[in-house]
mmCIF file of C-alpha atoms in Angstrom:
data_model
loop_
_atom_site.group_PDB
_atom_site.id
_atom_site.type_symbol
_atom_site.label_atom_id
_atom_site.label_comp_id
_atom_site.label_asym_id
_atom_site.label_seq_id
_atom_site.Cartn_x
_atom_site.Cartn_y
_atom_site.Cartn_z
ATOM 1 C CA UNK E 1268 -17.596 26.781 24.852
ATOM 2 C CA UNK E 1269 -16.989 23.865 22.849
ATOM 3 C CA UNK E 1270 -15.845 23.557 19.233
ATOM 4 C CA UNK E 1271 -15.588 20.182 17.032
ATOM 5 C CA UNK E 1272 -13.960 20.517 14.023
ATOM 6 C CA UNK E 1273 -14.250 17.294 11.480
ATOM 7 C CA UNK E 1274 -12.163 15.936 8.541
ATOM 8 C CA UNK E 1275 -11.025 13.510 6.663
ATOM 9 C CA UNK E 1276 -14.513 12.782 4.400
ATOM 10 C CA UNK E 1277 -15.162 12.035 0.962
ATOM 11 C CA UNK E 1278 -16.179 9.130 -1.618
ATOM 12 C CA UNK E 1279 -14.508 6.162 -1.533
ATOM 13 C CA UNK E 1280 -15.636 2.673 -3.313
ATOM 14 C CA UNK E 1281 -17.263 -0.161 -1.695
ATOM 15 C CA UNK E 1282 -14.333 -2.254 0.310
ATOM 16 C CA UNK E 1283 -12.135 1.000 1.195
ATOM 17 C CA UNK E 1284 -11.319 2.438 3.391
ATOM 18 C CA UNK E 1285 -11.169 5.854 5.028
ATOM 19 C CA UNK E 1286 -10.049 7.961 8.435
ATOM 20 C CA UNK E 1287 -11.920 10.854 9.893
ATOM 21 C CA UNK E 1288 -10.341 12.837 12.478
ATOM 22 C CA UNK E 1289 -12.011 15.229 14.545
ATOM 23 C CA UNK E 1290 -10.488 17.561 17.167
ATOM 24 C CA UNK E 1291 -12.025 19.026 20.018
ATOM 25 C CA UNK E 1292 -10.787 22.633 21.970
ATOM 26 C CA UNK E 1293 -12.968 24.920 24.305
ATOM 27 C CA UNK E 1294 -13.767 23.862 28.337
ATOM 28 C CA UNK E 1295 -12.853 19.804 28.244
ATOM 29 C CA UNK E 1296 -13.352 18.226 31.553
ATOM 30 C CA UNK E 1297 -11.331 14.954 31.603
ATOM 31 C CA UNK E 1298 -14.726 13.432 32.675
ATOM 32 C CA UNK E 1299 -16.105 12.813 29.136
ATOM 33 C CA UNK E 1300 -16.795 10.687 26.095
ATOM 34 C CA UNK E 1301 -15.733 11.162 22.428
ATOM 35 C CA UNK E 1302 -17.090 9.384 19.127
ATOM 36 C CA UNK E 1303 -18.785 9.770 16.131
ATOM 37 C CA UNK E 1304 -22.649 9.864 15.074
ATOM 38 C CA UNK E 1305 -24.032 9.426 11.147
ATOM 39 C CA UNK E 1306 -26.800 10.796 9.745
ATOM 40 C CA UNK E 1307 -28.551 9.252 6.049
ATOM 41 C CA UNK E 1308 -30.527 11.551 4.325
ATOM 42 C CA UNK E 1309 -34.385 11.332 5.457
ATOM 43 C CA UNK E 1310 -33.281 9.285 8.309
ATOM 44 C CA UNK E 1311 -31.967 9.786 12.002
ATOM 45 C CA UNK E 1312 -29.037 10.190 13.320
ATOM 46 C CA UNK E 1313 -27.188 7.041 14.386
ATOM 47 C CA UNK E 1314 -24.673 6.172 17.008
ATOM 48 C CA UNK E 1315 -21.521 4.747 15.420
ATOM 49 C CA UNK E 1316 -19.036 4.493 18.473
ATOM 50 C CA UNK E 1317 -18.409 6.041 21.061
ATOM 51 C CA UNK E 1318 -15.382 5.451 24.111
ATOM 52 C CA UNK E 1319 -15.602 6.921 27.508
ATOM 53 C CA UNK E 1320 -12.765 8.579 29.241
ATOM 54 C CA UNK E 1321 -11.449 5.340 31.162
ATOM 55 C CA UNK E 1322 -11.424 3.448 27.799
ATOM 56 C CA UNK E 1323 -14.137 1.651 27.469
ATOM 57 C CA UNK E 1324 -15.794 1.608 24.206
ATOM 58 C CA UNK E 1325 -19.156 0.748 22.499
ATOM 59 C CA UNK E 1326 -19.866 0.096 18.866
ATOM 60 C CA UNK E 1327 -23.068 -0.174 16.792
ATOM 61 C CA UNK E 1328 -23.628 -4.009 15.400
ATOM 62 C CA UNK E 1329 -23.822 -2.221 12.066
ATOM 63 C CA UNK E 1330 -19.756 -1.518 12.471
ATOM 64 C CA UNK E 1331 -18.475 -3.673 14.657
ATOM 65 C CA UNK E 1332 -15.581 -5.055 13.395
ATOM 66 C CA UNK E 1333 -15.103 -2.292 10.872
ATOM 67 C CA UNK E 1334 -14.776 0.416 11.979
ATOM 68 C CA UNK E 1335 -12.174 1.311 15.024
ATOM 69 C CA UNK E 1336 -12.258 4.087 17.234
ATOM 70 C CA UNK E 1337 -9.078 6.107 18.580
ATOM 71 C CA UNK E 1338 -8.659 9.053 20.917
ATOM 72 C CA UNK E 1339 -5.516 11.221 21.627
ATOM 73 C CA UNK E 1340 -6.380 12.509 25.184
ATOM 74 C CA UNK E 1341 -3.645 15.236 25.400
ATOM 75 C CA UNK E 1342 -4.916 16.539 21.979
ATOM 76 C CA UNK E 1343 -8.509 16.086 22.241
ATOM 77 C CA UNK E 1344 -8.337 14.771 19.496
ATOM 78 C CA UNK E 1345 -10.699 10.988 18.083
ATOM 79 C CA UNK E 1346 -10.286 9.410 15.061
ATOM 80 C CA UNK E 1347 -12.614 6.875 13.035
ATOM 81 C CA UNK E 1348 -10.734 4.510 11.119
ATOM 82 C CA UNK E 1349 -13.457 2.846 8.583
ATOM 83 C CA UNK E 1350 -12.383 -0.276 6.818
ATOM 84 C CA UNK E 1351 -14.296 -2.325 4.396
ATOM 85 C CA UNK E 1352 -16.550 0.015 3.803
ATOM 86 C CA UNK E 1353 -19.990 -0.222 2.199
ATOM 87 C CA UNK E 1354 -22.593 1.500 0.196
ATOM 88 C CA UNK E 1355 -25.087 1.717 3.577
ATOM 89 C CA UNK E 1356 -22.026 3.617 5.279
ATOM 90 C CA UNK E 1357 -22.903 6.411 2.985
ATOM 91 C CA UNK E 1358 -23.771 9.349 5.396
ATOM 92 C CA UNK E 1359 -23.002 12.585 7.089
ATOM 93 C CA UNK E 1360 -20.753 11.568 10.200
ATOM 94 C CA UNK E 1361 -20.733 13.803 12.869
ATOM 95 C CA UNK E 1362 -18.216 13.512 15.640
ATOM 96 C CA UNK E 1363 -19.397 14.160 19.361
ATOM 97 C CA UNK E 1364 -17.854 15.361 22.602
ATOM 98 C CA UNK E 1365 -20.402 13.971 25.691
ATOM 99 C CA UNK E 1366 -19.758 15.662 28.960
ATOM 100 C CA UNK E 1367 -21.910 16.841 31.601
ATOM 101 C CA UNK E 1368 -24.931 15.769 30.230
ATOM 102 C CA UNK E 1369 -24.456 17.871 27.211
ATOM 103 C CA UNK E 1370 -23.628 16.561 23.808
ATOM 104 C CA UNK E 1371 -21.291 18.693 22.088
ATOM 105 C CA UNK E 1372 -21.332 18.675 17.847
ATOM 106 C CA UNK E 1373 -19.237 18.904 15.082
ATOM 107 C CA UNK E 1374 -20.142 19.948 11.416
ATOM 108 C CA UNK E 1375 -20.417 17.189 9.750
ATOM 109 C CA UNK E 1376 -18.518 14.675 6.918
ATOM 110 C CA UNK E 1377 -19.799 13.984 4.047
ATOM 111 C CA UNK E 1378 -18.870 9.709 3.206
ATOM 112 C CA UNK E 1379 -20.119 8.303 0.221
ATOM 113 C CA UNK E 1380 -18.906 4.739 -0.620
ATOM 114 C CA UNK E 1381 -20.140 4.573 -4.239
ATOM 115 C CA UNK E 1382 -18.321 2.669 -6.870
#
């Protein structure tokens, strides 16, 4: 019981930026982690970032220093803030809620950094 619901997607030219916000509402246990998968067409999906409940937060190499992750704890509520974006950012992104060793998805934002 469970429900991610993504926005903030669309096309935006190489060296832009962009914000997807995703907010989570069903059975959250404060014991959890929040952040955001993509997913290139023919290709798996990829962890972006994710930050645990105490803080703590990992980033793939391929973002670091990008891309910033947010969370709003009484909202349930994470953000990706994407900065100088580029072309191999194109993907879906998929926000995930991690708890109880159970992932948790949303739908799905299209990004497409294209000039």
């Amino acid at each position: 019981q469970v429900q991610l619901v993504e926005s903030g997607g669309g096309l935006v030219q190489p060296g832009g930026s962009l914000r997807l916000s995703c907010a989570a509402s069903g059975n959250i246990f404060s014991n959890n982690a929040m952040g955001w998968y993509r997913q290139a067409p023919g290709k798996q999906r990829e962890l972006v970032t994710i930050k645990l409940n105490d803080g703590i937060t990992n980033y793939s190499n391929s973002v670091k220093g990008r891309f910033t992750i947010s969370r709003d704890g009484a909202a349930n509520t994470v953000d990706l803030q994407m900065n100088s974006l580029k072309p191999e950012d194109t993907a879906v992104y998929y926000c995930v809620l991690r708890q109880r060793w159970r992932d948790y998805w949303g739908q799905g934002t299209q990004v497409t950094v294209s000039s």
